[in-house]
Short mmCIF file of C-alpha atoms and ligand atoms in Angstrom, two decimals:
data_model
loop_
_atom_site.label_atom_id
_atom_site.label_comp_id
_atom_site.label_asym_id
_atom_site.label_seq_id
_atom_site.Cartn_x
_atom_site.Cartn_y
_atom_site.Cartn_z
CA UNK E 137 38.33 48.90 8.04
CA UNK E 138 34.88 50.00 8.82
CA UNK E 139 31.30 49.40 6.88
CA UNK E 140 28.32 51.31 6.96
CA UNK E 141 26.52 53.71 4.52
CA UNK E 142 24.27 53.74 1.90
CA UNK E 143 26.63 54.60 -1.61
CA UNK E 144 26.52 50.92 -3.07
CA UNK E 145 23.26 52.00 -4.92
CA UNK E 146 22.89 52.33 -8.72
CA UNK E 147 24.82 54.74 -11.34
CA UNK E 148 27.90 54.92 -12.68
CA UNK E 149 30.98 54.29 -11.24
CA UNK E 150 31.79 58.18 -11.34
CA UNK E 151 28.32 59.09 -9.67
CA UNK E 152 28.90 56.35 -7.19
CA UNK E 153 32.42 57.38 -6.19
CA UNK E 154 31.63 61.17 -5.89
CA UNK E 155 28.13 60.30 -4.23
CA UNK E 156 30.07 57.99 -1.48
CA UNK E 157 32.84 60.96 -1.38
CA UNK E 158 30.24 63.42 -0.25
CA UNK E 159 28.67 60.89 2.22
CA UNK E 160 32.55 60.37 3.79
CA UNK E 161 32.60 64.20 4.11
CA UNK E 162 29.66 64.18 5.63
CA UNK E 163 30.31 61.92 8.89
CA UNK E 164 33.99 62.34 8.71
CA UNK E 165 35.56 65.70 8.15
CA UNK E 166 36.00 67.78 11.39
CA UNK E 167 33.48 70.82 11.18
CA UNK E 168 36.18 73.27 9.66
CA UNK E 169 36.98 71.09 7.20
CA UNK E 170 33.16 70.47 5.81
CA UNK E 171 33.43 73.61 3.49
CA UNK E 172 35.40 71.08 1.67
CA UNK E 173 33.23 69.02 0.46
CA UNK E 174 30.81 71.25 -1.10
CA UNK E 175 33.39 71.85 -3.27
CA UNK E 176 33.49 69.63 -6.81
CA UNK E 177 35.72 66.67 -6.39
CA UNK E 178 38.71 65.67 -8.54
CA UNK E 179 37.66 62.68 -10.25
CA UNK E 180 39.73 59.96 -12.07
CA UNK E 181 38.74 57.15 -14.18
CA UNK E 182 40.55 54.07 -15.32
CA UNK E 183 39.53 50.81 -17.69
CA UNK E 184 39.78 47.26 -17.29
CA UNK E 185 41.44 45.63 -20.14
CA UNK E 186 41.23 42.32 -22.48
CA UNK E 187 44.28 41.43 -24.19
CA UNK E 188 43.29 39.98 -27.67
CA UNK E 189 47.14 37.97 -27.90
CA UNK E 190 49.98 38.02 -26.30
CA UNK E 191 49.35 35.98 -23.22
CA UNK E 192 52.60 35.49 -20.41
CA UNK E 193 54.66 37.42 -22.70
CA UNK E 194 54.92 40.97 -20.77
CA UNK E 195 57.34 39.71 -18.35
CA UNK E 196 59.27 38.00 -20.68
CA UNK E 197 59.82 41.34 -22.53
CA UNK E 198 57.59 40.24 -25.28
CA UNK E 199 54.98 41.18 -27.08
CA UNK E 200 50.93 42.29 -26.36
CA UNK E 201 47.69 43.48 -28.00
CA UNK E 202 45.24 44.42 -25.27
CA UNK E 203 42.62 47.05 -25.87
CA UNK E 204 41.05 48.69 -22.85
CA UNK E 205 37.29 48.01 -22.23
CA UNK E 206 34.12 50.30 -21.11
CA UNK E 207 34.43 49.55 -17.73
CA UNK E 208 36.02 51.80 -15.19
CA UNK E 209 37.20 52.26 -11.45
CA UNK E 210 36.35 55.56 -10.75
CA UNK E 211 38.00 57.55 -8.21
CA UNK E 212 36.96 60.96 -6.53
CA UNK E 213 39.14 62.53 -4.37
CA UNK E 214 40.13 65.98 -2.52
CA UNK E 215 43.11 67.40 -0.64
CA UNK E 216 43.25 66.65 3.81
CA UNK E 217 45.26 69.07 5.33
CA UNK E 218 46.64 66.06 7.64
CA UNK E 219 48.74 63.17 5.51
CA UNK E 220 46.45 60.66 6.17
CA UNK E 221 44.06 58.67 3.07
CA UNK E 222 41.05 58.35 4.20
CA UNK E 223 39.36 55.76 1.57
CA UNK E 224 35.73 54.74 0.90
CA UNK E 225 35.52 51.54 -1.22
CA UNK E 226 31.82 51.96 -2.02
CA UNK E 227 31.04 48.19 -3.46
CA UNK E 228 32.79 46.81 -0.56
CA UNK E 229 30.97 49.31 1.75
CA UNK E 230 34.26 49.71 3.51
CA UNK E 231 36.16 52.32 4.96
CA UNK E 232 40.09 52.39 5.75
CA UNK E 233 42.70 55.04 7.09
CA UNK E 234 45.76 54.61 6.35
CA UNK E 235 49.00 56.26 7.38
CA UNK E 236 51.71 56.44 5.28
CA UNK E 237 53.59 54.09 7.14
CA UNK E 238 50.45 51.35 7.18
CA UNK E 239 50.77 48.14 5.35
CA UNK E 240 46.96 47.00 5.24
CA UNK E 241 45.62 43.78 2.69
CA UNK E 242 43.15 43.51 0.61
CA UNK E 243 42.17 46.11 -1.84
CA UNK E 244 43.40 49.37 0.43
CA UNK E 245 47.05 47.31 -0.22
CA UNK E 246 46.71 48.98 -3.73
CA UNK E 247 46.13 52.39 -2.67
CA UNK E 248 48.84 52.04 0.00
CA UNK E 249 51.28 50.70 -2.49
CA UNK E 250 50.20 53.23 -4.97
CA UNK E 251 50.59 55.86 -2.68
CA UNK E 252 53.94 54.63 -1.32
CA UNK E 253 55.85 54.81 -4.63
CA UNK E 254 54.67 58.32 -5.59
CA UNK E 255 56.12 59.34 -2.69
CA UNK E 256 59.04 58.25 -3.28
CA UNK E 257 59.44 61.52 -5.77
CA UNK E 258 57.90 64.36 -4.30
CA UNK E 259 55.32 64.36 -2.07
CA UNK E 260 51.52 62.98 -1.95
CA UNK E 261 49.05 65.30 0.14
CA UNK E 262 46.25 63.11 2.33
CA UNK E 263 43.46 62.71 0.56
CA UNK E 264 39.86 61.50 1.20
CA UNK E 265 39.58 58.89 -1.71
CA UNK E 266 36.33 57.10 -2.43
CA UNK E 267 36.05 54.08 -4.97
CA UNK E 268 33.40 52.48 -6.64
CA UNK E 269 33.54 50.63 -10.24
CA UNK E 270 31.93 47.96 -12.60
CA UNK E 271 34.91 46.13 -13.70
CA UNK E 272 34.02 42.67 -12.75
CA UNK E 273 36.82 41.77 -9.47
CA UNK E 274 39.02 38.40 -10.25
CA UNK E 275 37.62 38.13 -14.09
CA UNK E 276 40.74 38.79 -15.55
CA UNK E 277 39.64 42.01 -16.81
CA UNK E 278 42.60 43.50 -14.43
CA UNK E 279 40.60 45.47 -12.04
CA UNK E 280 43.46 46.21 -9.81
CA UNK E 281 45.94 47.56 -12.50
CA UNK E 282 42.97 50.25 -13.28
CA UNK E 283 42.31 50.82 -9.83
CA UNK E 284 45.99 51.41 -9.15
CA UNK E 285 45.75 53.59 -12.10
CA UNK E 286 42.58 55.61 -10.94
CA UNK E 287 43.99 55.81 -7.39
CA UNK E 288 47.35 57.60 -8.87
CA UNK E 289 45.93 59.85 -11.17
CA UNK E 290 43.61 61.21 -8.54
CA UNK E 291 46.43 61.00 -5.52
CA UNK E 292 48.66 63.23 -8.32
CA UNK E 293 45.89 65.80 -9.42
CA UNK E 294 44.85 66.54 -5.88
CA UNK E 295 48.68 66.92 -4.71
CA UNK E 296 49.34 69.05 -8.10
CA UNK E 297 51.43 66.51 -9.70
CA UNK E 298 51.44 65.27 -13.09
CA UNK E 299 53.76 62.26 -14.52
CA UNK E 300 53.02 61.45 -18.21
CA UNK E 301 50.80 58.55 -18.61
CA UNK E 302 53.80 55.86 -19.12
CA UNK E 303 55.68 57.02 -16.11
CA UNK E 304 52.49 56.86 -14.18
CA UNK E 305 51.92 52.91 -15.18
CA UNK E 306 55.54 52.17 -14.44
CA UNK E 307 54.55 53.53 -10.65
CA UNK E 308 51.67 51.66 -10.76
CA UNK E 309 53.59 48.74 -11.77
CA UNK E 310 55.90 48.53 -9.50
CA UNK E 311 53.32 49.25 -6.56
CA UNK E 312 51.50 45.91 -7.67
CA UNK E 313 54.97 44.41 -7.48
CA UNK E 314 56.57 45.32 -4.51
CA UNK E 315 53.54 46.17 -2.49
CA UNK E 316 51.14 43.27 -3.32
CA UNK E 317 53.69 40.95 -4.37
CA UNK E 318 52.72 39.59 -7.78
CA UNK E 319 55.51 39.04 -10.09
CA UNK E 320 53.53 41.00 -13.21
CA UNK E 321 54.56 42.35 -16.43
CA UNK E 322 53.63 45.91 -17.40
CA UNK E 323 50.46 44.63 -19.63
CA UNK E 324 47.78 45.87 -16.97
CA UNK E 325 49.04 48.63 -16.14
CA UNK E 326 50.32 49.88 -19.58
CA UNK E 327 46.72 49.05 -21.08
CA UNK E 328 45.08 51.11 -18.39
CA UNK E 329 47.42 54.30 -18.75
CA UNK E 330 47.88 54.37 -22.96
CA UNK E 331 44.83 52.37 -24.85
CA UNK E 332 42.98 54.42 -27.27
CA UNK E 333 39.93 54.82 -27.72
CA UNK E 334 38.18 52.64 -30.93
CA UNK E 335 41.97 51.09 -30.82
CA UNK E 336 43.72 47.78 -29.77
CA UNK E 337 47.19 48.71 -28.25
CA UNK E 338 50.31 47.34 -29.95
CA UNK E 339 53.03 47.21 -26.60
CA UNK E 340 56.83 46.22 -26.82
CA UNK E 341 57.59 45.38 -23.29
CA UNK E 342 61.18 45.25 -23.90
CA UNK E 343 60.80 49.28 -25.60
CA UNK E 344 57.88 50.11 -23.62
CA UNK E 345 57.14 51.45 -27.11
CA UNK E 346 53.35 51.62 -27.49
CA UNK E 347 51.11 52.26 -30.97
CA UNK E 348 47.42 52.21 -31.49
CA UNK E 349 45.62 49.71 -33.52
CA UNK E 350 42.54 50.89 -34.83
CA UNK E 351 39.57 48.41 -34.45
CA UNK E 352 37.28 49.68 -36.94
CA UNK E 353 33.38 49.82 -37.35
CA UNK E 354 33.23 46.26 -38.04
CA UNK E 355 34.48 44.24 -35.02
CA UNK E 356 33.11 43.91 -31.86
CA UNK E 357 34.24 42.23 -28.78
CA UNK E 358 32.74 39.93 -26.21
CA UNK E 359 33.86 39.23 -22.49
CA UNK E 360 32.82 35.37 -21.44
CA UNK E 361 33.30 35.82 -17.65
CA UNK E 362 33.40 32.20 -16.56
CA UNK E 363 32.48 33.03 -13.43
CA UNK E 364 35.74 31.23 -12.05
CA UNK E 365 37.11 33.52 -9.87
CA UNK E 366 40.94 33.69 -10.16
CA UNK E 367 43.58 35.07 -7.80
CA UNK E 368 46.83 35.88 -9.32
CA UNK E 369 48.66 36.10 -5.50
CA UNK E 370 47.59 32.11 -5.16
CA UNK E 371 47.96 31.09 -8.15
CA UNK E 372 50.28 29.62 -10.40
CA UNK E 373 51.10 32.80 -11.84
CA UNK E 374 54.44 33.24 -10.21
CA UNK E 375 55.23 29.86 -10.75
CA UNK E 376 55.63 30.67 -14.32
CA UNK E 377 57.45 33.61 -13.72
CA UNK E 378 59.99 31.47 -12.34
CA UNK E 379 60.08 28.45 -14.59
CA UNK E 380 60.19 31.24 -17.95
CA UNK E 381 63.94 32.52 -15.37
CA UNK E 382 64.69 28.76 -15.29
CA UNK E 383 64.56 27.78 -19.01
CA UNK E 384 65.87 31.01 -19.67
CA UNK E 385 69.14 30.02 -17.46
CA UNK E 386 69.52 26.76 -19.36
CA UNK E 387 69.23 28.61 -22.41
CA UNK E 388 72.02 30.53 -21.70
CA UNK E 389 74.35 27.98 -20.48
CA UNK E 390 73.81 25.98 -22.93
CA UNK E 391 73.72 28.11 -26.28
CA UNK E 392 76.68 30.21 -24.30
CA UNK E 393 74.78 33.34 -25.49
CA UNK E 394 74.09 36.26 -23.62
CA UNK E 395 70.24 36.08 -23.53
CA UNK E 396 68.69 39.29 -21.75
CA UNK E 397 65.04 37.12 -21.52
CA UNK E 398 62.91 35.01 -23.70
CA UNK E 399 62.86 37.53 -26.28
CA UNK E 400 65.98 36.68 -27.35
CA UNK E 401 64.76 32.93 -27.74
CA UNK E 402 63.93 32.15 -31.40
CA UNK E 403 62.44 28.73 -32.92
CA UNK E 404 66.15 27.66 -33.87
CA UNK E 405 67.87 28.40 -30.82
CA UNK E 406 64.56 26.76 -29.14
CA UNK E 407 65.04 23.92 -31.31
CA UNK E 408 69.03 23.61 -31.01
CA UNK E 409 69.02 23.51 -27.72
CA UNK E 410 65.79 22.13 -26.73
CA UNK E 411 67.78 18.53 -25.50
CA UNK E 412 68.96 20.77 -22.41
CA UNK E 413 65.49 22.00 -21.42
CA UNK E 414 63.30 19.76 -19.27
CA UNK E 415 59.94 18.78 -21.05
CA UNK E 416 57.58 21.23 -19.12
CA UNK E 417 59.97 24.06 -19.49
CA UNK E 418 60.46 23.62 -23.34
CA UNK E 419 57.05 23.80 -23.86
CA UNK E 420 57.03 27.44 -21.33
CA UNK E 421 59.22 28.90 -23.92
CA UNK E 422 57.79 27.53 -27.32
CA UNK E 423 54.70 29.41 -26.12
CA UNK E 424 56.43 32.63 -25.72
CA UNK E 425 58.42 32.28 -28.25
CA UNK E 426 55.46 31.33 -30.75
CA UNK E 427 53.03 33.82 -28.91
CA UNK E 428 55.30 36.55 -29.83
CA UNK E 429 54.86 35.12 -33.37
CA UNK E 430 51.40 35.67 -32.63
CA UNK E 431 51.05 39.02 -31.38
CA UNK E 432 52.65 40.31 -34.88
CA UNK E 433 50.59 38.37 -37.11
CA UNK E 434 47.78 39.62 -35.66
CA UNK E 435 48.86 43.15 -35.15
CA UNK E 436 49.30 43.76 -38.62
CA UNK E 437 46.40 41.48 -40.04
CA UNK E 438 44.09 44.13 -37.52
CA UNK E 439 46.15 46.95 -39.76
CA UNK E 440 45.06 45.24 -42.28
CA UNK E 441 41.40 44.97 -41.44
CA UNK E 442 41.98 40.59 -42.26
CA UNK E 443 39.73 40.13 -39.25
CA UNK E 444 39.67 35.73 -40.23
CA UNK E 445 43.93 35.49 -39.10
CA UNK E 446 43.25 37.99 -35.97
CA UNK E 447 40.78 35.06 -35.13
CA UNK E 448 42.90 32.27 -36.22
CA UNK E 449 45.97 34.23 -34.32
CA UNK E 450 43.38 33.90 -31.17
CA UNK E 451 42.43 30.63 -31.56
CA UNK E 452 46.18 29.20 -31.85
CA UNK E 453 46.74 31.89 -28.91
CA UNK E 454 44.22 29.95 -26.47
CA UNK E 455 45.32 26.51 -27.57
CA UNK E 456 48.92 27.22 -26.57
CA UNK E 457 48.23 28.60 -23.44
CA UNK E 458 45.89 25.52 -22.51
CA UNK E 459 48.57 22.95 -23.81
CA UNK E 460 51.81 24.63 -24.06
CA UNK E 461 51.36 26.45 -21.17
CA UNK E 462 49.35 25.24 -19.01
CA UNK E 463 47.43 28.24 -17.14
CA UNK E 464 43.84 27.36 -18.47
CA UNK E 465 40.92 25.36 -17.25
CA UNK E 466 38.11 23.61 -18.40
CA UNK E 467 35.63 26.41 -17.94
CA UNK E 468 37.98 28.94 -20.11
CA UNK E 469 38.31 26.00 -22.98
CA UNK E 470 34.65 25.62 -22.87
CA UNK E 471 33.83 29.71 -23.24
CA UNK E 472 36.55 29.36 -26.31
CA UNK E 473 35.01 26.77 -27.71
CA UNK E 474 31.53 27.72 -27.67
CA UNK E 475 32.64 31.19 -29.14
CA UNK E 476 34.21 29.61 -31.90
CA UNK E 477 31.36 27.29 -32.97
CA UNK E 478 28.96 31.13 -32.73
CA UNK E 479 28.33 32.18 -36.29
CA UNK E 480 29.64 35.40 -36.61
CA UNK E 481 32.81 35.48 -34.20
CA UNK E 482 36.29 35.43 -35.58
CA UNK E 483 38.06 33.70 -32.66
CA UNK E 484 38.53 33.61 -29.03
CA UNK E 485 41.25 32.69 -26.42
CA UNK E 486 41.50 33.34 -22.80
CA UNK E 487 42.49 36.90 -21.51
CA UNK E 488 44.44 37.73 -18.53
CA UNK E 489 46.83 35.66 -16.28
CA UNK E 490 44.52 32.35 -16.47
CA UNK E 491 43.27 29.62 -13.85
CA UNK E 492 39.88 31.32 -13.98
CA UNK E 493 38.77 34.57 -15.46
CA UNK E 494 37.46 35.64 -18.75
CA UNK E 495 37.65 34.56 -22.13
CA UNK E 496 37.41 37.16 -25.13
CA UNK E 497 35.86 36.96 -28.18
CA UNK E 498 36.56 38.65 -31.55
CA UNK E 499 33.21 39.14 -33.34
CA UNK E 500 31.50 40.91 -36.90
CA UNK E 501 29.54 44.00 -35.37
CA UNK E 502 26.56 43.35 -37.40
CA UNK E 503 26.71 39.73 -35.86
CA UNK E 504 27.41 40.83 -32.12
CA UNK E 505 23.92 41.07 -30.60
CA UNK E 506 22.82 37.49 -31.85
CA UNK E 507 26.00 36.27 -31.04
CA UNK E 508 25.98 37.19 -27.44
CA UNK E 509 22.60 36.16 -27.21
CA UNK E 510 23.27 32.73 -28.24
CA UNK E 511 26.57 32.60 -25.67
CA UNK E 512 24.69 33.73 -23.24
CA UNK E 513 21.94 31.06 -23.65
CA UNK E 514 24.20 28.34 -23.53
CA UNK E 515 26.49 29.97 -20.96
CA UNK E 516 25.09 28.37 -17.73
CA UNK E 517 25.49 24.79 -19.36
CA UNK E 518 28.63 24.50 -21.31
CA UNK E 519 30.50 27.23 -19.16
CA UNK E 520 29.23 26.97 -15.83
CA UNK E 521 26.32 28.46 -13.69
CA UNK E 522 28.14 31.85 -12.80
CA UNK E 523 28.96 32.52 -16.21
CA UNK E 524 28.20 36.43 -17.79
CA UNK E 525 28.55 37.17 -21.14
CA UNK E 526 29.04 41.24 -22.12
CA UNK E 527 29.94 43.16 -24.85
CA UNK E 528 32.41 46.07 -24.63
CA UNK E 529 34.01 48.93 -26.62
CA UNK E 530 37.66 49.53 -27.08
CA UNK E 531 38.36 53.03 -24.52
CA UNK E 532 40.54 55.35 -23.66
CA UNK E 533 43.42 54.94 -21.22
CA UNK E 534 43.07 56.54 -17.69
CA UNK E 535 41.91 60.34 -17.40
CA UNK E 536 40.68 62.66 -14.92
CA UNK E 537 37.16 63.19 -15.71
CA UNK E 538 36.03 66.77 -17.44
CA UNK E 539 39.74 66.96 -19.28
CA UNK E 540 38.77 64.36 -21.38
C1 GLA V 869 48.09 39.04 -15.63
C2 GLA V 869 49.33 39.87 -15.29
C3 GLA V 869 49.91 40.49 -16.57
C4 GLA V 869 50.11 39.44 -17.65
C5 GLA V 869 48.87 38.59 -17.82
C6 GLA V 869 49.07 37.43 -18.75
O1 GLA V 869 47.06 39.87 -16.07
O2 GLA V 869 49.01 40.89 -14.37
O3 GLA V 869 51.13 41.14 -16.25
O4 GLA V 869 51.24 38.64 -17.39
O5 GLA V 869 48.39 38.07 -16.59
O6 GLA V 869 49.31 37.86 -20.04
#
């Protein structure tokens, strides 16, 4: 990977990706090929997400609530005659080529991976790609779900593909699997292929069925980055993967039921059987198994525009993943707790995979600007010095840009 250039400046996220597209054209293509990039781009957006419950549950075919946010990777892209990606990360002011045979790290990984399971079906023309985006990176706001998404949408357009937007975050899914190795449910990359806009996502992971949630005027929602940077690859993310398989083993040995996953796992069969389960795995599946609880009472009290229970729901959310759990840490209980004690917000809990990251906050829209204000002021002290505070909007799944 090479650096150089001058497209990390201001603007969006589109008008930084198309800006550092042209500038790629400009020093890259060979001279027959600069006609090219006069011509307008193909550009694809994609959002970061928050989950508002429904923690660890994806890969335990469970139950979610995310809603994307009004942040974006941006993508713009156009057709090489050769098969090569040529891609422009503009906030890392890097440059890679891959080959469709290349296995690089860090963030071209994604693209590669991305790239490597479309191909599988039909083929993927080279591309000159160029990135740029203002989700926050290792926040917890899955940045690399909607970059995988932004990445395929554009690799599909400019090859004259389409896959419907499910299909598309099953591809995605599996690229973040099997070519960056985290053991991940479909939450990320479901919420950045099918939110709504103005809506919260209900997701089955077991279905795959998805259903909008309408928000409503009155709520608005708060991201607490704690300014802990998390990495799912090192953390103990896949260690709960495996413990949930473990307990879920014992389960079935011992109840002599044919269990497809946690799912299946009730509070009485929990309870029946929980003499066979060692201590820390018990309290794995109770939060599932209660989480799941969770994500329906607070799905339809959101239906139901009972804004108090989604925040109680939250609340009970964040302290079972701290205690049950165990994939939260001090700076995550401290955003939740100073959210809670804000007039005005409903409830909070952390969002993503944990050990780091963001909390989110559930909060009355005519009490949102004070509220964030008053988070933000005491941010630096009860959270930590790196701490941001933002509000966002519920948006639409990914989309190439102009067919919106
Ligand atoms: C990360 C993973 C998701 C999900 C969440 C926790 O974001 O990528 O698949 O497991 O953590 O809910």
């Amino acid at each position: 990977m090479t650096g150089g250039g001058d497209d990390t400046a201001a603007g969006t996220p589109v008008e930084r990706a198309k800006a550092a597209l042209a500038a790629l054209g400009a020093d890259g293509d060979a001279p027959s090929r600069r006609s090219r990039s006069t011509t307008a781009p193909t550009v694809a957006v994609a959002p970061g997400r928050v989950n508002l419950v429904g923690g660890h549950t994806d890969y335990n075919d469970g139950l979610c609530l995310p809603m994307a946010v009004d942040r974006h990777v941006a993508v713009a892209a156009r057709p090489r005659s050769d098969d090569l990606l040529r891609v422009r990360a503009a906030d890392f002011d890097e440059t890679a080529e891959l080959a469709p045979e290349d296995d690089p790290d860090g963030w071209a990984a994604y693209v590669a991976a991305v790239a490597r399971v479309l191909r599988e079906d039909d083929p993927i023309s080279g591309a000159d790609l160029a990135i740029a985006s203002d989700v926050p990176t290792g926040a917890g706001l899955s940045s690399s779900a909607a970059l995988e998404l932004a990445v395929g949408r554009a690799l599909l357009a400019v090859s004259g593909r389409d896959l419907p937007a499910a299909d598309l975050a099953l591809a995605c899914w599996r690229a973040e699997r099997e070519g960056v190795g985290v053991e991940c449910g479909i939450l990320d990359q479901f919420s950045a292929a099918l939110c709504e806009a103005d809506s919260a996502l209900s997701l089955d992971c077991r279905s795959r069925e998805t259903e909008p949630v309408p928000l409503g005027d009155c709520v608005g929602v708060l991201v607490i980055d704690t300014g802990v940077s998390h990495e799912l690859t090192e953390s103990g993310y896949n260690d709960r993967v495996r413990e949930c398989a473990a307990a879920l083993d014992t389960l079935r040995e011992d109840a002599d039921r044919d269990l497809d996953s946690l799912r299946d796992v009730d509070r009485d069969l929990l309870d029946a059987h929980a003499d066979a389960l060692d201590p820390v795995h018990f309290r794995r599946v109770r939060h599932v198994v209660t989480e799941n609880e969770r994500v329906r009472r607070a799905r339809d009290a959101l239906a139901a525009g009972d804004l108090d229970r989604v925040g109680d729901a939250m609340l009970a959310a964040h302290d079972s993943l701290r205690d049950d759990y165990e994939v939260s840490c001090p700076e995550l209980d401290a955003a939740v707790e100073l959210a809670a004690e804000t007039p005005g917000v409903y409830g909070a809990r952390m969002t993503g995979g944990g050990f780091g990251g963001s909390a989110v906050a559930l909060v009355d829209d005519d009490a949102l600007d004070r509220a964030e204000r008053a988070i933000r002021d005491a941010a630096p002290e009860r959270v930590g010095p790196d701490a941001d505070v933002f509000a966002c909007r519920p948006s639409a799944g990914v989309r190439l840009v102009g067919e919106e």
